[in-house]
Coordinates of C-alpha atoms and ligand atoms in Angstrom, one line a residue:
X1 CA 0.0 0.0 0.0
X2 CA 1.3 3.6 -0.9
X3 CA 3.7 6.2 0.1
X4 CA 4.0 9.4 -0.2
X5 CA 7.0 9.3 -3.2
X6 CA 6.5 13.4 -3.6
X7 CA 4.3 16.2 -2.5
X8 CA 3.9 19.7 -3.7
X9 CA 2.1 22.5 -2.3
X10 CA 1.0 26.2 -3.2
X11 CA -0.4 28.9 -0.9
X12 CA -1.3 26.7 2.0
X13 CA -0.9 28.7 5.3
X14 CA 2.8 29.5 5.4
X15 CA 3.5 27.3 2.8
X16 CA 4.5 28.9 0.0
X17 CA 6.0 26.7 -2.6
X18 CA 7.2 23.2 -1.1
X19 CA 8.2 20.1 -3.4
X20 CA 9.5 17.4 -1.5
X21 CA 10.5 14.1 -2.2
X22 CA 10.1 11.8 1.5
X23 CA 11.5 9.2 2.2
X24 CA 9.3 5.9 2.1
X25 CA 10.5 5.1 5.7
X26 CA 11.3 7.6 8.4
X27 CA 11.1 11.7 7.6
X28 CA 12.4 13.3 10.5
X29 CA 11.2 17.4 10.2
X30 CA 12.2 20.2 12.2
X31 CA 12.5 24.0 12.6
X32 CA 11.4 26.9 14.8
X33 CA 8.2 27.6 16.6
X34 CA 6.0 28.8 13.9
X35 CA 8.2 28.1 10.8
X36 CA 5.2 25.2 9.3
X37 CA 6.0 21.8 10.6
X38 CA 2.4 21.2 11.7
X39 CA 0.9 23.0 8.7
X40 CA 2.7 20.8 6.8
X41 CA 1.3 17.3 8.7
X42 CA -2.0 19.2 8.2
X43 CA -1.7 20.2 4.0
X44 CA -1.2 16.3 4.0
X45 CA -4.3 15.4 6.4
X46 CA -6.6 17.8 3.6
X47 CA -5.1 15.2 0.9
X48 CA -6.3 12.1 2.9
X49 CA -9.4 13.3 4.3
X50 CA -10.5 16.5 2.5
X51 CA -10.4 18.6 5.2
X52 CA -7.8 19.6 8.0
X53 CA -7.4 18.6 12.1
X54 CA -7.0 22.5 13.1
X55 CA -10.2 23.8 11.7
X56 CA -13.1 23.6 9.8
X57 CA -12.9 26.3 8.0
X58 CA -10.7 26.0 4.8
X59 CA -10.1 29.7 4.3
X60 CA -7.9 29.6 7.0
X61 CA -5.7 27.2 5.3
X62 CA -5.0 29.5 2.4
X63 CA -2.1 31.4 2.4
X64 CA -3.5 34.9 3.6
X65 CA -2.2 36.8 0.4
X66 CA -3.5 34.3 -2.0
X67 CA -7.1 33.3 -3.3
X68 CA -6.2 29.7 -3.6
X69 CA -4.3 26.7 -1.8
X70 CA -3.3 23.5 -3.5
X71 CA -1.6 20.7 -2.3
X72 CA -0.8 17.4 -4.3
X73 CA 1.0 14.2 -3.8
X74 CA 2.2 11.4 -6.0
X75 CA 1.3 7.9 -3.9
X76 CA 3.2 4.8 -4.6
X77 CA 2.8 1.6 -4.1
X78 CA 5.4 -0.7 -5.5
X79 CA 4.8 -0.2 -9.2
X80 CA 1.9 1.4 -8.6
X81 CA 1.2 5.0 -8.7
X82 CA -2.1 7.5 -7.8
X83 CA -1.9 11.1 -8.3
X84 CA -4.3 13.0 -5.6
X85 CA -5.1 16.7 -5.6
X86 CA -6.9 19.1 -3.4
X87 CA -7.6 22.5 -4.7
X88 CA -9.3 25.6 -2.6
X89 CA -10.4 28.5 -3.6
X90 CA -11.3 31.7 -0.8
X91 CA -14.9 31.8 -2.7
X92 CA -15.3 28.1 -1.0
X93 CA -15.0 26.1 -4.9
X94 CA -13.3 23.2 -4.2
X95 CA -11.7 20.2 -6.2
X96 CA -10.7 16.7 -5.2
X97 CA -8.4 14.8 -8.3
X98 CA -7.4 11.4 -8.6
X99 CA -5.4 10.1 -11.2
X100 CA -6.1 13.2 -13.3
X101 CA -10.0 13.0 -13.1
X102 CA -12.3 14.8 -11.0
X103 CA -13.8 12.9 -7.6
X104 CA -16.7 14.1 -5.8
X105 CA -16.0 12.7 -2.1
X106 CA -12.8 12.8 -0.2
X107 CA -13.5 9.5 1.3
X108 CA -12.0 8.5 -2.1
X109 CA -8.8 10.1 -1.2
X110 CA -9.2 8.3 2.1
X111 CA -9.3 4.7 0.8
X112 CA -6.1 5.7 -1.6
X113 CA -4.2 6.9 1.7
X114 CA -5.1 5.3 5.1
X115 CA -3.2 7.8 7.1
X116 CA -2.8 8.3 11.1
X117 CA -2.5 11.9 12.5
X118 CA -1.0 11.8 16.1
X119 CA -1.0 15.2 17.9
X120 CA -1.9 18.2 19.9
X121 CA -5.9 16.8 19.2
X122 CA -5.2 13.5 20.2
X123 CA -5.5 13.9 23.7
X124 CA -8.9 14.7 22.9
X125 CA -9.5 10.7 22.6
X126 CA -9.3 10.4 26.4
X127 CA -10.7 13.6 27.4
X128 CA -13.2 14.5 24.5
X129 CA -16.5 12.9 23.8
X130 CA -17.3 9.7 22.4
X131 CA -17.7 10.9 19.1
X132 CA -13.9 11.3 18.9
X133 CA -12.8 8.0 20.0
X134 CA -15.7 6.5 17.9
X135 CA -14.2 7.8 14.8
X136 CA -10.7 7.1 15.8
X137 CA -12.2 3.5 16.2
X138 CA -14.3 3.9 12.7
X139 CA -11.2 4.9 10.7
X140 CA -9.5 1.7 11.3
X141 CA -12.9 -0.4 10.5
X142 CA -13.0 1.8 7.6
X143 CA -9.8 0.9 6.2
X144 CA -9.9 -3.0 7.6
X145 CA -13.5 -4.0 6.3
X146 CA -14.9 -2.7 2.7
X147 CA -18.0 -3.0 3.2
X148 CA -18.0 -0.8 6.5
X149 CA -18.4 2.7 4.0
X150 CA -21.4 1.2 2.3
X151 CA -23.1 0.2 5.2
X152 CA -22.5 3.5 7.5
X153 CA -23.8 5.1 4.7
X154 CA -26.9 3.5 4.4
X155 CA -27.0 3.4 8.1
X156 CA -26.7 7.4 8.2
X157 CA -29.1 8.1 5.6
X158 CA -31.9 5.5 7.5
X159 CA -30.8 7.5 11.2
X160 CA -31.6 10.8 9.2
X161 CA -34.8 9.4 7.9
X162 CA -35.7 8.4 11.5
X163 CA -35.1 11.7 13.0
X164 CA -36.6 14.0 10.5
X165 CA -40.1 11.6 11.3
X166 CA -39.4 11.9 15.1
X167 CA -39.3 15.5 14.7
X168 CA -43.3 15.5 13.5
X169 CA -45.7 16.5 15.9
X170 CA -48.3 13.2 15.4
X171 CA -45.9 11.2 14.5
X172 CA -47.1 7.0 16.3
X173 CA -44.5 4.6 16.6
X174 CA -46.3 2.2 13.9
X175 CA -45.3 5.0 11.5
X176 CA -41.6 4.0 12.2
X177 CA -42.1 0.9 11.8
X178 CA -40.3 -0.1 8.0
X179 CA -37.7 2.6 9.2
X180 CA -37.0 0.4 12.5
X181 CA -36.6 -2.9 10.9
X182 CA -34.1 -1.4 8.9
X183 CA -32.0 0.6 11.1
X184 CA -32.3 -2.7 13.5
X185 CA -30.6 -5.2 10.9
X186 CA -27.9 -2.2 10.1
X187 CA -27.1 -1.5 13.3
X188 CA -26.4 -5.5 13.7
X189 CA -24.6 -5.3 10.5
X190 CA -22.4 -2.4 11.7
X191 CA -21.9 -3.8 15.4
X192 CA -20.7 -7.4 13.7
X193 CA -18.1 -5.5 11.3
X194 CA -16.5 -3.4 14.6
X195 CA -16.4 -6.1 16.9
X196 CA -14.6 -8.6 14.4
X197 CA -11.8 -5.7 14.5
X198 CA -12.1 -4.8 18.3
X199 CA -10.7 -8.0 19.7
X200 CA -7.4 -7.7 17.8
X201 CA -7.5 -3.9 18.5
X202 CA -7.9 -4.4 22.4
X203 CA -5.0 -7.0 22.2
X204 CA -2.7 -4.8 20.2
X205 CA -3.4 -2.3 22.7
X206 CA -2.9 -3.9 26.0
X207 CA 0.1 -5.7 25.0
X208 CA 1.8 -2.5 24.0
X209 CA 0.2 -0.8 27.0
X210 CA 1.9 -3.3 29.4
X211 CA 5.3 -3.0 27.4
X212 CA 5.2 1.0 28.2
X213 CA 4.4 -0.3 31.8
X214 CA 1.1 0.1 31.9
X215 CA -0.6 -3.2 34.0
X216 CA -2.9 -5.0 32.1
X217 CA -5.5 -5.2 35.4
X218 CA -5.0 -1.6 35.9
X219 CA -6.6 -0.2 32.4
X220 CA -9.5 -1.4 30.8
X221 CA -11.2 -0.6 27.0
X222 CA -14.9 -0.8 27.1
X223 CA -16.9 -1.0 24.2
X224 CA -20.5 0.4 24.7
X225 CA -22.6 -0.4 21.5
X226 CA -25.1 2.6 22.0
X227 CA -28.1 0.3 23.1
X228 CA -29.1 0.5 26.4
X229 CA -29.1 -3.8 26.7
X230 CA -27.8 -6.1 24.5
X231 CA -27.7 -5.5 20.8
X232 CA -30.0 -3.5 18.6
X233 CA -33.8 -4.8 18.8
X234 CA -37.0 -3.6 17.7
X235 CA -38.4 -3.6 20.9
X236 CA -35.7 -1.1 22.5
X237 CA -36.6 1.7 19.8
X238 CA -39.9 0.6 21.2
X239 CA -39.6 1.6 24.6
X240 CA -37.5 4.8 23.5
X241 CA -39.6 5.7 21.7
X242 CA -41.7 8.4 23.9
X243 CA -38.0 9.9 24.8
X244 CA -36.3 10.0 21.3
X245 CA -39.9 12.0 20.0
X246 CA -39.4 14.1 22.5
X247 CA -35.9 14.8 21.9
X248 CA -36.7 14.7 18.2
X249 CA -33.7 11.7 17.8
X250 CA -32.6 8.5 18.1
X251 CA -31.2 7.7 21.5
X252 CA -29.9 4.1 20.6
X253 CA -27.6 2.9 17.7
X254 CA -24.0 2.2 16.7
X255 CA -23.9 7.1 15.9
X256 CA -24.1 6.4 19.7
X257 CA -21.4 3.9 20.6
X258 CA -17.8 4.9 22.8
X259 CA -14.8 3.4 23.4
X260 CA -13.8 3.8 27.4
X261 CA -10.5 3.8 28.3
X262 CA -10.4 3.2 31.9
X263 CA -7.7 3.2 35.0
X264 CA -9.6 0.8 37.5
X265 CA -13.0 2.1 37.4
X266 CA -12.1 5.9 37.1
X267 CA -11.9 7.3 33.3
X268 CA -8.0 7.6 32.3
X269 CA -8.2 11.1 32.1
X270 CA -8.9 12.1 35.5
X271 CA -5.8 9.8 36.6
X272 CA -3.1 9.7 34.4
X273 CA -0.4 12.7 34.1
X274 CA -0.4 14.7 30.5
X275 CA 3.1 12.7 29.7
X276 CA 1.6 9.2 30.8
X277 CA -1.7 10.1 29.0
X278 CA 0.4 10.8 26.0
X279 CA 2.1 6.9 26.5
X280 CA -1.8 5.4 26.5
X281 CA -2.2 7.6 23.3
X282 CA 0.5 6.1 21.4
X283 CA -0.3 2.7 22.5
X284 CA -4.1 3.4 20.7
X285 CA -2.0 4.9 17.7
X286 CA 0.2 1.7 17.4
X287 CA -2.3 -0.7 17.8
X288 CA -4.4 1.2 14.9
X289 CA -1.6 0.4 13.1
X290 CA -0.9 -2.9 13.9
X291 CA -3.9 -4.1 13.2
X292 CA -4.1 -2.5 9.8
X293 CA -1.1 -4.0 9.2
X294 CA -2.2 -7.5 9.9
X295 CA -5.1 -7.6 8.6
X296 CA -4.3 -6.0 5.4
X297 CA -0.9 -6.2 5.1
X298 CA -1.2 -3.0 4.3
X299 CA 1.4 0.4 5.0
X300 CA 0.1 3.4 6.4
X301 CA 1.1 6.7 6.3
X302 CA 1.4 8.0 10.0
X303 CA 2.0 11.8 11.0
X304 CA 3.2 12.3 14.5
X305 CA 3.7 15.9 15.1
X306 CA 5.9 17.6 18.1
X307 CA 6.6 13.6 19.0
X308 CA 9.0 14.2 21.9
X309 CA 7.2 16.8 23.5
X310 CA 5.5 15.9 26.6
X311 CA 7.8 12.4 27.3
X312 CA 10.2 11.1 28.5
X313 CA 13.5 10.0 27.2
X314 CA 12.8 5.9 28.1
X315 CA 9.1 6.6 26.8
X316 CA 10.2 8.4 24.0
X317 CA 13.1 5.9 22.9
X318 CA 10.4 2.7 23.3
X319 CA 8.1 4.2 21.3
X320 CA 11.0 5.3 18.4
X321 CA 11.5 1.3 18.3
X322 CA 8.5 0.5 17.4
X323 CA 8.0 3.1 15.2
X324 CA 10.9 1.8 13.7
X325 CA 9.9 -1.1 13.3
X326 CA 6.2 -0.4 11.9
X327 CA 5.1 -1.0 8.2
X328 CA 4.6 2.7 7.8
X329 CA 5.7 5.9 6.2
X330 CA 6.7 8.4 9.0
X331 CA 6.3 12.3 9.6
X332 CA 8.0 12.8 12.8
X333 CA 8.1 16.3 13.9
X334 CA 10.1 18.4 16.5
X335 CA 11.8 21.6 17.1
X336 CA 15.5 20.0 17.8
X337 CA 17.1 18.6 15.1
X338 CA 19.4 16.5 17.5
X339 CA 16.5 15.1 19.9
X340 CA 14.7 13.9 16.5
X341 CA 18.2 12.1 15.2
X342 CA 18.7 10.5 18.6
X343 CA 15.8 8.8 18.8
X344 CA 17.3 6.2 15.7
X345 CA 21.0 6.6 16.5
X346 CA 21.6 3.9 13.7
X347 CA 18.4 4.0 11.3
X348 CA 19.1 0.2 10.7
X349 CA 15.4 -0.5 9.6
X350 CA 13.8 2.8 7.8
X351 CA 15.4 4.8 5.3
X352 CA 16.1 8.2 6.6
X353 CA 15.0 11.9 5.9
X354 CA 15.9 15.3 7.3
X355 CA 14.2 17.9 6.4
X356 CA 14.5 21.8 7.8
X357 CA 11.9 24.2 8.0
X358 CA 12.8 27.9 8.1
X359 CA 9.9 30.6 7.5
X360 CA 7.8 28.3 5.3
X361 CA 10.4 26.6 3.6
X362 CA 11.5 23.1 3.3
X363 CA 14.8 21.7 2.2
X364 CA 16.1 18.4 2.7
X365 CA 19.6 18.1 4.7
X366 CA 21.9 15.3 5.4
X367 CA 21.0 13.4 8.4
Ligands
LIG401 N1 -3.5 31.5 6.2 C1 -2.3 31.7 6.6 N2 -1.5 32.5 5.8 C2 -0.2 32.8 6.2 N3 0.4 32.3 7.3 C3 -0.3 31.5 8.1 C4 -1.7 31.2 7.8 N4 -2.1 30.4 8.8 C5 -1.1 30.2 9.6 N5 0.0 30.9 9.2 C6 1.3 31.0 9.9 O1 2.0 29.8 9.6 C7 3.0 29.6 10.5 C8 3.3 28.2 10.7 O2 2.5 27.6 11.7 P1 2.7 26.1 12.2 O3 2.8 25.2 11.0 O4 1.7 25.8 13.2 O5 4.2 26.2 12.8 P2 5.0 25.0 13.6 O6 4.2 23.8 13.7 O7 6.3 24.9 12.8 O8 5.3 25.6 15.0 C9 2.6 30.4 11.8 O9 3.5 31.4 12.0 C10 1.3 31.0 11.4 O10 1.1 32.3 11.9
LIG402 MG1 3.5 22.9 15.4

């Protein structure tokens, strides 16, 4: 699965006019506070997903002097190539290329380049809302199972059905009724598809939590399926219904599911120090991409920016071995050149890339 073999981009925040070749293994990048390391990670997050980590709001990511931001990358993998392009303009036209054609959704771009984004936001899987850890969790179902887009699809378009109904003022539950039978057998669909690739995603994880020294007794990951018992039944929309019409709704289903990632019986957040909730992090991030790995046999792309801030140098050194030894493309990120090329004193396993940023610039130096 691909690489990034070159990436050029125009106008996008600080970023100028950058045309890099990485390196298929290990891209170590560095430079001041403010010079574009992250806005780099983030030009290639738009490719993948269409849209950035920082914000919404796409204006932002054009360079303030200029009208339109571009960013495009050549993917190989082994003989094969893919071309994929994102181009905004300030007046909010927008296009998404692959191979030279036009594409309407980004989740195209996504299935050409399964990519992992580790940073600043990431803390926001133990301390945000479940929404967050469910996509976190939904990205690597994605990107294991096929037929997961289909069916969230179909499933999103029924839970939208659903609510606009719940929303009418006489609305009787036997109105719901060819609306529930389906959201009932997608919902099982959906739930089968996650947990097939939550029992290999739990075991990645604990195993690499206990190696960071994290006890296996002491931190649990719960999955809640978003139905109050059991799995998804007819006879539970029943009994909610009177709530979800009030609400105007649905209460139950997988758009309501969470991850918890628990110390004991006490959410990890509330416990754990912002360095050690940074270890539990990349122990999520490297069993994501373990178990893509596995089951696909497949490479992913994996931005981690400002890696050593926040850890220590025995956490930071574990986790630079496995990195190391990962199936993936890196981005690493860091303001100290030296701190970034001690992590992999001898590079034995990935080849290696430096690469400076200074004001918006990126050239390549010697490692
Ligand atoms: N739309 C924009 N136009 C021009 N400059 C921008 C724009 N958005 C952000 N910047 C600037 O880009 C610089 C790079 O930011 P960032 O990539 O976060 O730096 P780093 O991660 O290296 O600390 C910042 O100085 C920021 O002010
Ligand atoms: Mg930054």
């Amino acid at each position: 699965m691909p690489n990034i073999g070159e990436l050029r981009i125009t106008d996008f925040r600080n970023l100028r006019s950058v045309n890099i070749k990485p390196s298929p293994g290990i891209n170590l990048i560095f430079g001041a506070n403010g010079s574009g390391k992250t806005s780099l990670l983030e030009a290639i997050s738009v490719l993948a997903h269409g849209r950035s980590f920082r914000t919404h709001k796409f204006r932002r990511l054009i360079n303030d002097e200029e009208g339109e931001a571009t960013v495009f990358a050549l993917l190989k993998a082994g003989d094969e190539e893919a071309r994929i392009g994102v181009n905004r303009k300030r007046n909010g036209d927008s296009q998404i290329r692959l191979n030279g054609q036009n594409v309407q959704s980004a989740s195209l771009l996504a299935q050409q380049l399964p990519l992992l984004i580790m940073d600043a936001h990431s803390y926001q899987l133990l301390e945000g809302s479940a929404r967050i850890r469910r996509q976190f969790f939904d990205w690597l179902v994605f990107h294991v199972k096929h037929e997961f887009r289909e069916l969230w699809r179909a499933y999103a378009k029924c839970l939208k059905h659903r609510n606009s109904l719940l929303r009418h003022d006489k609305i009787r539950p036997a109105d719901l009724k060819p609306w529930d039978q389906e959201f009932v057998e997608l919902s099982h669909k959906i739930e089968q598809l996650r947990l097939e690739v939550l029992e290999p995603f739990i075991s990645a994880f604990h195993h690499t939590a206990q190696q960071f020294g994290f006890q296996q007794s002491d931190i649990t990951l719960t999955y809640i399926n978003g139905w109050k018992e059991g799995t998804a039944s007819l006879e539970q929309l029943a009994l909610s219904f009177e709530r979800d019409h009030k609400q105007g709704f649905s209460s139950l289903g997988p758009h309501k599911s969470d991850i918890k990632i628990q110390l004991g019986t006490v959410p990890a957040v509330e416990k754990l120090s912002r360095g050690q909730q940074k270890v539990l992090i990349s122990a999520l991030y490297l069993a994501e991409a373990r178990v893509k790995q596995e089951q696909k046999g497949s490479e992913v792309v994996f931005l981690l920016d400002d890696l050593p801030a926040e850890l220590d140098e025995a956490h930071l050194k574990q986790l630079a071995g496995w990195l190391n030894e990962l199936n993936a493309q890196l981005f690493i990120t860091g303001v100290s050149a030296e701190k970034l090329k001690d992590l992999w004193p001898d590079f034995h396993k990935k080849e290696p890339a430096m690469f400076h940023v200074k004001h918006g610039e990126i050239q390549r130096v010697s490692v």
